[in-house]
GROMACS .gro file of C-alpha atoms in nm:
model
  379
    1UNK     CA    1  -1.044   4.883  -1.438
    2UNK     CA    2  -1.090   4.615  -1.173
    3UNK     CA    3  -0.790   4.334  -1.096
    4UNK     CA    4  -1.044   4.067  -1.236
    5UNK     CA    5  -0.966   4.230  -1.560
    6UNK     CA    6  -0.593   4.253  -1.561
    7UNK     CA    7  -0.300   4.061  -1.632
    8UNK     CA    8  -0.177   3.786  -1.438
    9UNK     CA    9   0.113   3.535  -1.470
   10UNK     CA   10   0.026   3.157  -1.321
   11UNK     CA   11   0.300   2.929  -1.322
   12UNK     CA   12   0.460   2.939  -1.715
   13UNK     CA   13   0.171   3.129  -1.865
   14UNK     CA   14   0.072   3.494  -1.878
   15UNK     CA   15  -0.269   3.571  -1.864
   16UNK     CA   16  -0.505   3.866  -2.008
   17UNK     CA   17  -0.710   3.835  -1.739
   18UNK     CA   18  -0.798   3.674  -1.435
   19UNK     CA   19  -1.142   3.481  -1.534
   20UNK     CA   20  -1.127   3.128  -1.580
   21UNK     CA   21  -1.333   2.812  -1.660
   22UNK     CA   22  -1.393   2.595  -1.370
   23UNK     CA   23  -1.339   2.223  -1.437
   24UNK     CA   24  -1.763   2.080  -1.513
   25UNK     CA   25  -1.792   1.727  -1.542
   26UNK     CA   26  -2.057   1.759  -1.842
   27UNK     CA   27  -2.054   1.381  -1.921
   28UNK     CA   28  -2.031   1.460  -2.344
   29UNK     CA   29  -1.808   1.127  -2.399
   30UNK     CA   30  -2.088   0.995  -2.599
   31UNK     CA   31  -1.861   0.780  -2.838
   32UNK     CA   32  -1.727   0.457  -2.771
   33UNK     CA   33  -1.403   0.367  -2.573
   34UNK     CA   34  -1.423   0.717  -2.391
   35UNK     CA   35  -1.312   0.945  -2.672
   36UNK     CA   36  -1.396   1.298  -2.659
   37UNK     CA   37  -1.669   1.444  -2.834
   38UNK     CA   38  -1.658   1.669  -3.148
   39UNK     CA   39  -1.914   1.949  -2.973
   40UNK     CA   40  -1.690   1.901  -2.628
   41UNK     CA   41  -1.429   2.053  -2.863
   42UNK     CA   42  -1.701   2.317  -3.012
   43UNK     CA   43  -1.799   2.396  -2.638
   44UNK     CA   44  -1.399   2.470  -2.503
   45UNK     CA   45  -1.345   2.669  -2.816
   46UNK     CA   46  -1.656   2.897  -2.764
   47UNK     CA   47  -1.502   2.952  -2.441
   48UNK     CA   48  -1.171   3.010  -2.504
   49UNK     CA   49  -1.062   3.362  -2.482
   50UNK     CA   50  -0.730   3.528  -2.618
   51UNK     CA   51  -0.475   3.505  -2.293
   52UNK     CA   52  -0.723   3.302  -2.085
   53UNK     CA   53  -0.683   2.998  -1.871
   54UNK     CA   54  -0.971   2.732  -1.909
   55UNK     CA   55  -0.908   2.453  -1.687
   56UNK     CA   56  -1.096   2.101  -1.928
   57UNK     CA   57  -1.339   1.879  -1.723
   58UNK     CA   58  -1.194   1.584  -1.486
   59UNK     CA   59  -1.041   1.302  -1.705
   60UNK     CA   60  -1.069   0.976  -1.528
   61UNK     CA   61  -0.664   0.805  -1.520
   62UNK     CA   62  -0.810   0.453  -1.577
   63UNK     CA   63  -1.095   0.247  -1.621
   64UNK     CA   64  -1.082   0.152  -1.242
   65UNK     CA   65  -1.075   0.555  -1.180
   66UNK     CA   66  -1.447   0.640  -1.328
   67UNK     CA   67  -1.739   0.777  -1.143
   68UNK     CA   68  -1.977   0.871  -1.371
   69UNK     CA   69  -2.093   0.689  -1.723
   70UNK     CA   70  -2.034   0.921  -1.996
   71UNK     CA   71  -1.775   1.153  -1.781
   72UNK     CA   72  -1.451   1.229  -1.974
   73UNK     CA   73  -1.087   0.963  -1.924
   74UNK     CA   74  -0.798   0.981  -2.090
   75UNK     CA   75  -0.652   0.625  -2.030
   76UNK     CA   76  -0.583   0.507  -2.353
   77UNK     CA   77  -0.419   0.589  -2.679
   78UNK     CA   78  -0.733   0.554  -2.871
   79UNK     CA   79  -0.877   0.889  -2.730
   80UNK     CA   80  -0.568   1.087  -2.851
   81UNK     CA   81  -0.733   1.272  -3.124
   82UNK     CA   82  -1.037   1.390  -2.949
   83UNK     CA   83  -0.839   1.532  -2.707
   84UNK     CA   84  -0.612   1.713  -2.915
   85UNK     CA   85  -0.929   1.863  -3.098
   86UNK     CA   86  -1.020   2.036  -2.805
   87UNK     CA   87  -0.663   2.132  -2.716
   88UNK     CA   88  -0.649   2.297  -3.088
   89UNK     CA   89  -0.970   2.488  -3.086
   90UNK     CA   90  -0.865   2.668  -2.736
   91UNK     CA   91  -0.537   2.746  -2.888
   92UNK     CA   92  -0.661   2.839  -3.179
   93UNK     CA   93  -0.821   3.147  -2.974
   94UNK     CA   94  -0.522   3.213  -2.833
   95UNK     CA   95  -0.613   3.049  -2.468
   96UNK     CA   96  -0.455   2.809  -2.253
   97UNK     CA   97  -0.563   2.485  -2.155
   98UNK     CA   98  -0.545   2.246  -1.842
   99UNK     CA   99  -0.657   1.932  -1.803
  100UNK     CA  100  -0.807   1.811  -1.503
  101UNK     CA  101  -0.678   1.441  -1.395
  102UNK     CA  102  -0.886   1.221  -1.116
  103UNK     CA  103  -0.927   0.904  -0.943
  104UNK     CA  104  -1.256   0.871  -0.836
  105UNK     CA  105  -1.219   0.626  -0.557
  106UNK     CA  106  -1.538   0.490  -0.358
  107UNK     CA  107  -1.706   0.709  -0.566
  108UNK     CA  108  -1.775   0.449  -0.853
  109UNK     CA  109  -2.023   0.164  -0.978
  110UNK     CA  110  -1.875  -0.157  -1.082
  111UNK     CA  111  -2.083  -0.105  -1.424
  112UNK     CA  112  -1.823   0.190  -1.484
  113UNK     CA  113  -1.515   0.042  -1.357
  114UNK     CA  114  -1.494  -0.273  -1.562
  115UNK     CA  115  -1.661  -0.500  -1.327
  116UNK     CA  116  -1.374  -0.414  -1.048
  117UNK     CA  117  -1.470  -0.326  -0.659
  118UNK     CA  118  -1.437   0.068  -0.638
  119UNK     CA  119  -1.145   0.157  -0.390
  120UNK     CA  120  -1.075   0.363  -0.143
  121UNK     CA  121  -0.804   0.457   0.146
  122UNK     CA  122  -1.029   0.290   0.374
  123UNK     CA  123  -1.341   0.089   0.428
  124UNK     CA  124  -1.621   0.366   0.590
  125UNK     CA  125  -1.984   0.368   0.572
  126UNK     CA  126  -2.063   0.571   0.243
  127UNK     CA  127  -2.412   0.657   0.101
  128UNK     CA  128  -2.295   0.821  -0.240
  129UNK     CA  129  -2.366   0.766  -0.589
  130UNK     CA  130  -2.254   0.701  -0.904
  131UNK     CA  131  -2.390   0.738  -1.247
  132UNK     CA  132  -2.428   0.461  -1.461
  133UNK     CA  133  -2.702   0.331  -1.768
  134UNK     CA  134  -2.959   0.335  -1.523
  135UNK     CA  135  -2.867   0.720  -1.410
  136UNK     CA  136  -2.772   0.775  -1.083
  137UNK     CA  137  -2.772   0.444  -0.837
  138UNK     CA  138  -2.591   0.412  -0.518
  139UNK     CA  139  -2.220   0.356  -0.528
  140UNK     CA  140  -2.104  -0.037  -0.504
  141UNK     CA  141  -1.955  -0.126  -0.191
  142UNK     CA  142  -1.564  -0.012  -0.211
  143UNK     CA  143  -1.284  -0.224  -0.061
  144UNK     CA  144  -0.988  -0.018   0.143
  145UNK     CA  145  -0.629   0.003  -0.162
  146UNK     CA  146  -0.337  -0.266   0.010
  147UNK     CA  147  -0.056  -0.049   0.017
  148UNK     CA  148   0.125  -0.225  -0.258
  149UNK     CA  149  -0.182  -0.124  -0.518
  150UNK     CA  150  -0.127   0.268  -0.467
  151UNK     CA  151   0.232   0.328  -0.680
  152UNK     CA  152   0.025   0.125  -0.949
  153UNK     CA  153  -0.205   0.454  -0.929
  154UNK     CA  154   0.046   0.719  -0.942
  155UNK     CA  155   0.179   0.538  -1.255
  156UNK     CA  156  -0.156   0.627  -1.421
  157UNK     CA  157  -0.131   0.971  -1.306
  158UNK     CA  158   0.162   0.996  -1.482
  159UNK     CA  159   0.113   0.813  -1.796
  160UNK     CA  160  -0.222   1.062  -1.820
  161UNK     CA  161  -0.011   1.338  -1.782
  162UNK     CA  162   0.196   1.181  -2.038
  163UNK     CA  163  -0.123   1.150  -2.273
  164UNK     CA  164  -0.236   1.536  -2.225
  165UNK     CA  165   0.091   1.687  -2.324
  166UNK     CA  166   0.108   1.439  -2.645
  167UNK     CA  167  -0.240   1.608  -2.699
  168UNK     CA  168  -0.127   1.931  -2.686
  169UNK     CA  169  -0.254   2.002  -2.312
  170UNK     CA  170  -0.045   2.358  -2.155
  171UNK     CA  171  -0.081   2.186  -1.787
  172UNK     CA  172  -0.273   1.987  -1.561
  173UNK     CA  173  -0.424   1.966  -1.275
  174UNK     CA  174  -0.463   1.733  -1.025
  175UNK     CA  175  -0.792   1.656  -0.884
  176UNK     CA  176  -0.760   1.665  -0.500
  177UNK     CA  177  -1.142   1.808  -0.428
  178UNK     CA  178  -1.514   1.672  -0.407
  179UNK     CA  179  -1.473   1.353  -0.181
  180UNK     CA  180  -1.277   1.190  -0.478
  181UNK     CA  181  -0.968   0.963  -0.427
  182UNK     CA  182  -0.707   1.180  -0.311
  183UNK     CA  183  -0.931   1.429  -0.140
  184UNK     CA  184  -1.029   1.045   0.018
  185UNK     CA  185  -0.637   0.985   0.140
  186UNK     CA  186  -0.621   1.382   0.262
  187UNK     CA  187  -0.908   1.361   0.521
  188UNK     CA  188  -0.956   1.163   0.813
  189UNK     CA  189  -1.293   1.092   0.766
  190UNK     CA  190  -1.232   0.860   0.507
  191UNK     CA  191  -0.870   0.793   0.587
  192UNK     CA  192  -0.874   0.516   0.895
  193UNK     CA  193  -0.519   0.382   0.751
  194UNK     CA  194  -0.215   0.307   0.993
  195UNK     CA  195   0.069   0.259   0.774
  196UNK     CA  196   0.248   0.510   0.588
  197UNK     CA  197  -0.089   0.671   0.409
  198UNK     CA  198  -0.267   0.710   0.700
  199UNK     CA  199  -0.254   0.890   1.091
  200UNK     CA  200  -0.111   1.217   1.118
  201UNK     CA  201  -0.145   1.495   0.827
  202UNK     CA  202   0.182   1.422   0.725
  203UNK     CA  203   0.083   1.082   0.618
  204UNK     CA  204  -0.246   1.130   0.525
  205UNK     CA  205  -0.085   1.391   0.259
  206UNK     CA  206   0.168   1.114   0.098
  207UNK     CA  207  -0.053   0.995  -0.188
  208UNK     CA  208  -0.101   1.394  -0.266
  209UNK     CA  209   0.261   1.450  -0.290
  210UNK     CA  210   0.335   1.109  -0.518
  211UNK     CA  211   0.066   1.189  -0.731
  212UNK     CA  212   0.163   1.539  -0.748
  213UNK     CA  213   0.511   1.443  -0.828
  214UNK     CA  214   0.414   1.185  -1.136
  215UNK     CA  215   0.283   1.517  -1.270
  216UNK     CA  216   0.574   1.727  -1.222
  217UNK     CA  217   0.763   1.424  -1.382
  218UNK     CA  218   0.585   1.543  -1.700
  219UNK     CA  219   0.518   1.896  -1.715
  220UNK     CA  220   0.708   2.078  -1.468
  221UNK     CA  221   0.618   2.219  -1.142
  222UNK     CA  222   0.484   2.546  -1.286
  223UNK     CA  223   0.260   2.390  -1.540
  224UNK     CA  224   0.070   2.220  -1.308
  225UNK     CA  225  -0.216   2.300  -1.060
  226UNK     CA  226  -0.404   2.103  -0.804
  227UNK     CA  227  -0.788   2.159  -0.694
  228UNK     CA  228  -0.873   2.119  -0.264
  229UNK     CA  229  -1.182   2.163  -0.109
  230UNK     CA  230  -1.160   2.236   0.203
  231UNK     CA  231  -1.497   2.184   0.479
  232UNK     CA  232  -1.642   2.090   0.152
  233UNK     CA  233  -1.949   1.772   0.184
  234UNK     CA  234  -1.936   1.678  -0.166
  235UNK     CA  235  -1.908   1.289  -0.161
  236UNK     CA  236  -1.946   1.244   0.232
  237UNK     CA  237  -1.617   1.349   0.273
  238UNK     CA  238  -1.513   1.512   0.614
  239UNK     CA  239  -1.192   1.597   0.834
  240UNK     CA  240  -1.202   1.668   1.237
  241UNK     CA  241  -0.971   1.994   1.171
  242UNK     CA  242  -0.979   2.117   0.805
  243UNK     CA  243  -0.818   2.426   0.864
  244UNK     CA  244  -0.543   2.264   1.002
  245UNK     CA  245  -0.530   2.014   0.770
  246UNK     CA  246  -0.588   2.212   0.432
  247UNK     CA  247  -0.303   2.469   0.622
  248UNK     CA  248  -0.073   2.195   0.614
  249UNK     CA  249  -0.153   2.085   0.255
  250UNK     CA  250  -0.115   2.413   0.158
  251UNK     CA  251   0.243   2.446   0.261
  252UNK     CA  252   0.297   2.172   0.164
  253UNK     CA  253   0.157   2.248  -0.219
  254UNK     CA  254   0.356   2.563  -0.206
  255UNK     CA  255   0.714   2.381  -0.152
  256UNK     CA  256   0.649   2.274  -0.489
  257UNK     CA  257   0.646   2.607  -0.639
  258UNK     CA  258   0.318   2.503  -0.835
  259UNK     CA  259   0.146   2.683  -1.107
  260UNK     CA  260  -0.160   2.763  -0.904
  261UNK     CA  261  -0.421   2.614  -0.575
  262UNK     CA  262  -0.688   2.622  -0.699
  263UNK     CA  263  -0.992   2.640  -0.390
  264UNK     CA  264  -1.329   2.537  -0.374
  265UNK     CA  265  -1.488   2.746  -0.127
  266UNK     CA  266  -1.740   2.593   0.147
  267UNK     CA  267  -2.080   2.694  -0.033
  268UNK     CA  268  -2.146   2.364  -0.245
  269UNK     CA  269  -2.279   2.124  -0.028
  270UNK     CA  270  -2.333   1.801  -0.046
  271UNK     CA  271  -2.677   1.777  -0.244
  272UNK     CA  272  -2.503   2.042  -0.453
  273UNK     CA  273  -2.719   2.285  -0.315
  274UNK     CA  274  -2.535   2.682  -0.374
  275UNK     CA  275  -2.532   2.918  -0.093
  276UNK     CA  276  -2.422   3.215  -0.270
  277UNK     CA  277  -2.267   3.524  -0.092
  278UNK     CA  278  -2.165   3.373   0.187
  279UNK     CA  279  -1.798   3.516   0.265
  280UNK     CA  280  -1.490   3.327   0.137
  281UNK     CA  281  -1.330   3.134   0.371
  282UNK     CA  282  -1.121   2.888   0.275
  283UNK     CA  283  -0.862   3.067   0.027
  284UNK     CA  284  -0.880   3.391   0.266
  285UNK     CA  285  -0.739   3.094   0.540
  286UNK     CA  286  -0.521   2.937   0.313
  287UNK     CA  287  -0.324   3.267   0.160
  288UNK     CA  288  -0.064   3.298   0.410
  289UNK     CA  289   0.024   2.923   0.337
  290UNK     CA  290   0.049   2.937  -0.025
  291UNK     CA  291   0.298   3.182  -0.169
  292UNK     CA  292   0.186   3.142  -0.566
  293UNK     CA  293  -0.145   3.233  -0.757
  294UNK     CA  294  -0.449   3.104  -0.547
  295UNK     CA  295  -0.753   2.996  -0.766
  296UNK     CA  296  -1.114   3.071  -0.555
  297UNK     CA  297  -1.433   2.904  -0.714
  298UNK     CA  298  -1.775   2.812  -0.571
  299UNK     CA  299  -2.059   3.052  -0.602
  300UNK     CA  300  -1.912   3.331  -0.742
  301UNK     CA  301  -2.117   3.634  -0.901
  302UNK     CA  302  -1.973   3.931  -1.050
  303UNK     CA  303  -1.922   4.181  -0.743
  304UNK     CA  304  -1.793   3.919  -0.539
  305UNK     CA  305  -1.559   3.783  -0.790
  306UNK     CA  306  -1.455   4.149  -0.827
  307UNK     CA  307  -1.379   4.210  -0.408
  308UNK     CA  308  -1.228   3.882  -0.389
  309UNK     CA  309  -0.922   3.951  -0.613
  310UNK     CA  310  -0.885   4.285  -0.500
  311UNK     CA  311  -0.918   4.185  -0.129
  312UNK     CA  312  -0.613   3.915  -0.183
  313UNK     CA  313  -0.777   3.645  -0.090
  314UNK     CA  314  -0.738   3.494  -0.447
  315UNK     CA  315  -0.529   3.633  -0.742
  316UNK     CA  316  -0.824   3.445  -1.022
  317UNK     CA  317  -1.153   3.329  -1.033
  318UNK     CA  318  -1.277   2.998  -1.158
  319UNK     CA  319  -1.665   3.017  -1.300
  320UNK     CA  320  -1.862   2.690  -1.365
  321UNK     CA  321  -2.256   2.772  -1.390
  322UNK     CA  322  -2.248   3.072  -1.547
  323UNK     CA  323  -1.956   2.983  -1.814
  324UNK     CA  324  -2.193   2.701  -1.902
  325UNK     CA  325  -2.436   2.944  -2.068
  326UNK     CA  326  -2.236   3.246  -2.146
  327UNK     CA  327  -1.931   3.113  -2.356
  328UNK     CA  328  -1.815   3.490  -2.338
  329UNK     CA  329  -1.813   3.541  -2.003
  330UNK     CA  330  -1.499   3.734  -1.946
  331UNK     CA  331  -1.634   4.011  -2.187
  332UNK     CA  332  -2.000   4.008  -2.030
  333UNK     CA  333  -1.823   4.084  -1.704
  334UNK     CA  334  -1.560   4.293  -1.763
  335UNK     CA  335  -1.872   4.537  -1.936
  336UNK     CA  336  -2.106   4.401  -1.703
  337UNK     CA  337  -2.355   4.278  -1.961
  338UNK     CA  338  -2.651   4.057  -1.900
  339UNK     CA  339  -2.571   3.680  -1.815
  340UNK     CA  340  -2.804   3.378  -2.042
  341UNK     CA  341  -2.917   3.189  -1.732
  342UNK     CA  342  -2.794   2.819  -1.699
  343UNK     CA  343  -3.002   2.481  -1.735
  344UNK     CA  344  -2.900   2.307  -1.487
  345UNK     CA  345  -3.098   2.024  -1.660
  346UNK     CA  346  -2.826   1.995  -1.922
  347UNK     CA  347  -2.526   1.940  -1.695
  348UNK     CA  348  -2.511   1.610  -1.659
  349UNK     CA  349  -2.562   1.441  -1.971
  350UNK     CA  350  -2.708   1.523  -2.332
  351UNK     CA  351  -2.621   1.645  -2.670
  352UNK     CA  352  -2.552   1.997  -2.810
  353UNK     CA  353  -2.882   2.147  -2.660
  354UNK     CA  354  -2.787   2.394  -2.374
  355UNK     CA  355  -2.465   2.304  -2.410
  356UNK     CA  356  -2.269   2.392  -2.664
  357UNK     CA  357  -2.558   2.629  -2.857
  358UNK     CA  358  -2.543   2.927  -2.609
  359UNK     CA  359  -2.445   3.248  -2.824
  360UNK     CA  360  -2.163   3.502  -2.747
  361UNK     CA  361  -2.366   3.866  -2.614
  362UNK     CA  362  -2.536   3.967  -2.891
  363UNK     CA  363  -2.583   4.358  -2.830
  364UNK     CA  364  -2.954   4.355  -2.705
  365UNK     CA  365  -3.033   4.645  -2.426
  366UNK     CA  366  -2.698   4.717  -2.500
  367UNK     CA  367  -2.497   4.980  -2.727
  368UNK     CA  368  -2.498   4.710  -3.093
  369UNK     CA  369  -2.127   4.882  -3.130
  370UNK     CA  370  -2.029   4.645  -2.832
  371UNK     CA  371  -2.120   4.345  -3.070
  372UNK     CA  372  -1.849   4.497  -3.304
  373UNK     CA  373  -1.613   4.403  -2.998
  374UNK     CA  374  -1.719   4.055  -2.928
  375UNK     CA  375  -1.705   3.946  -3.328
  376UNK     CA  376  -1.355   4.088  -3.310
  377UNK     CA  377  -1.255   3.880  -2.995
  378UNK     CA  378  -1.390   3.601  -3.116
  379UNK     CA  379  -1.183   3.579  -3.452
   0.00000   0.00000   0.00000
């Protein structure tokens, strides 16, 4: 049997197998004041697998923190209960769950944070956007954070924190990827700051580690992850040296004795374009500097999630696409069964249709005695 389909232990949890859900902002927080969805819960529980790890879509810390209209938060008390629904239904399939936290930063609209200036480390030219009523428009103009606004920020990090384990959340992880606030105070393309947040790596890394720390405040070291992307474009973000840099935050990371890094490879670009099977770069870099369970997603297909976890280079793989249409997914791959293609039409925004209406395998061109197998997983 391949390592994919083995045990592994990240942080406090033992796991069946190595196979996990990627954190997909699928903007389903239809109802008002942000609350989660009833099919967001159907959707985590199809994919919830006995032993598995499912890490739950980016939750915005405040109102200030939103990017995207419709996008998942967890800022107020009021959106306790839809939370904890989709907490229960993974559990009640005997998976684990982790909730994803973010700041968006520059990447915002003013008609999503409450009429407030979206914020960033710095003031730099940026040509992103943000989703609003209107769909996608360009981003508003962002101002640079004064130094004495950022503590007011990890305090939301850790009263969300706070607000997933009351909902029944295993861990969290911090959102430190995709061009979004903290990824924002990592690089120096978008980090032009010369006080203590800004300049050398060391600095630059400072919001990280107070962020990361709120966390730990709540859950414990090892029930908590945190998402980099290194050389990713995602949100015009950029670095002079990223291996250097994302070597340093990886060190760093690992003095915390951490759950899990969790690593977006370099084939998403920027217009979200995929460049599959190119070879993985950025955990291979990153494993000597990171002693715990390494996390590699971005364009991963069966073979290659396969070679990568026996390789080294990552101990699990994260799946977004293809976990979107398959809620099985760690059975179809483990047999190597057919895959339902994704609609990429349906990720950003809609109801049930293509989203939470893709069936488990159901036998066809294969032996029907499999089916047998999936009904009994799935109880």
């Amino acid at each position: 049997m391949a390592k994919l389909f083995t045990s592994a232990k990240v942080g406090a949890y033992n796991l069946t197998h190595r196979v996990v859900l990627a954190p997909m902002t699928r903007v389903r927080t239809i109802q008002p004041g942000d609350i989660p969805s009833p099919i967001m819960a159907d959707f985590y529980g199809q994919r919830a697998s006995k032993g598995g790890l499912l890490v739950i879509e980016a939750a915005s810390i405040s109102i200030q923190a939103r990017s995207y209209l419709g996008a998942a938060s967890i800022y107020h008390d009021g959106q306790h209960e839809g939370w904890k629904a989709i907490a229960d239904a993974v559990h009640a399939k005997g998976g684990h769950a982790f909730l994803q936290l973010i700041h968006g930063g520059r990447q915002s609209h003013v008609e999503v944070t409450g009429g407030a200036h979206p914020v960033a480390p710095s003031e730099v030219p940026f040509d992103g956007v943000a989703l609003t009523k209107d769909g996608f428009v360009p981003a508003s103009p962002h101002r640079a954070l004064e130094i004495d606004e950022i503590a007011g920020i990890v305090e939301d990090f850790r009263r969300a924190a706070e607000r997933a384990k009351k909902a029944g959340f295993d861990g969290v992880e911090l959102h430190a990827a995709n061009g979004y606030l903290v990824d924002q105070f990592i690089q120096d393309g978008t980090n032009k700051r010369t006080d203590a947040y800004g300049g050398p790596v060391e600095n630059r890394v400072r919001f990280l580690r107070e962020s990361l720390e709120a966390l730990i405040s709540v859950y414990g070291a090892d029930r908590v992850g945190v998402r980099i992307s290194p050389s990713g474009e995602w949100g015009g973000i950029s670095d002079s040296d990223p291996q250097a840099t994302f070597s340093y935050v990886a060190k760093v990371l690992d003095s915390y004795k951490i759950a899990y890094l969790h690593v977006i490879e370099p084939r998403i670009k920027g217009d979200d374009t995929l460049h599959e099977g190119q070879a993985v770069v950025a955990a291979s870099y990153l494993r000597p500097h990171f002693s715990g369970p390494i996390i590699a997603a971005g364009g991963f297909d069966r073979d290659g999630a396969i070679a990568t976890v026996e390789k080294g280079d990552a101990n699990l793989i994260a799946f977004g696409r293809h976990f979107s249409s398959n809620p099985d997914l760690p059975y179809r791959l483990e047999h190597d069964l057919p895959l339902t293609p994704y609609v990429r039409a349906a990720f950003w925004g809609g109801d049930e249709k293509n989203y939470s209406d893709f069936p488990a395998y159901s036998g066809q061109n294969k032996d029907d005695s499999l089916q047998d197998v999936v009904d009994a997983e799935a109880v």
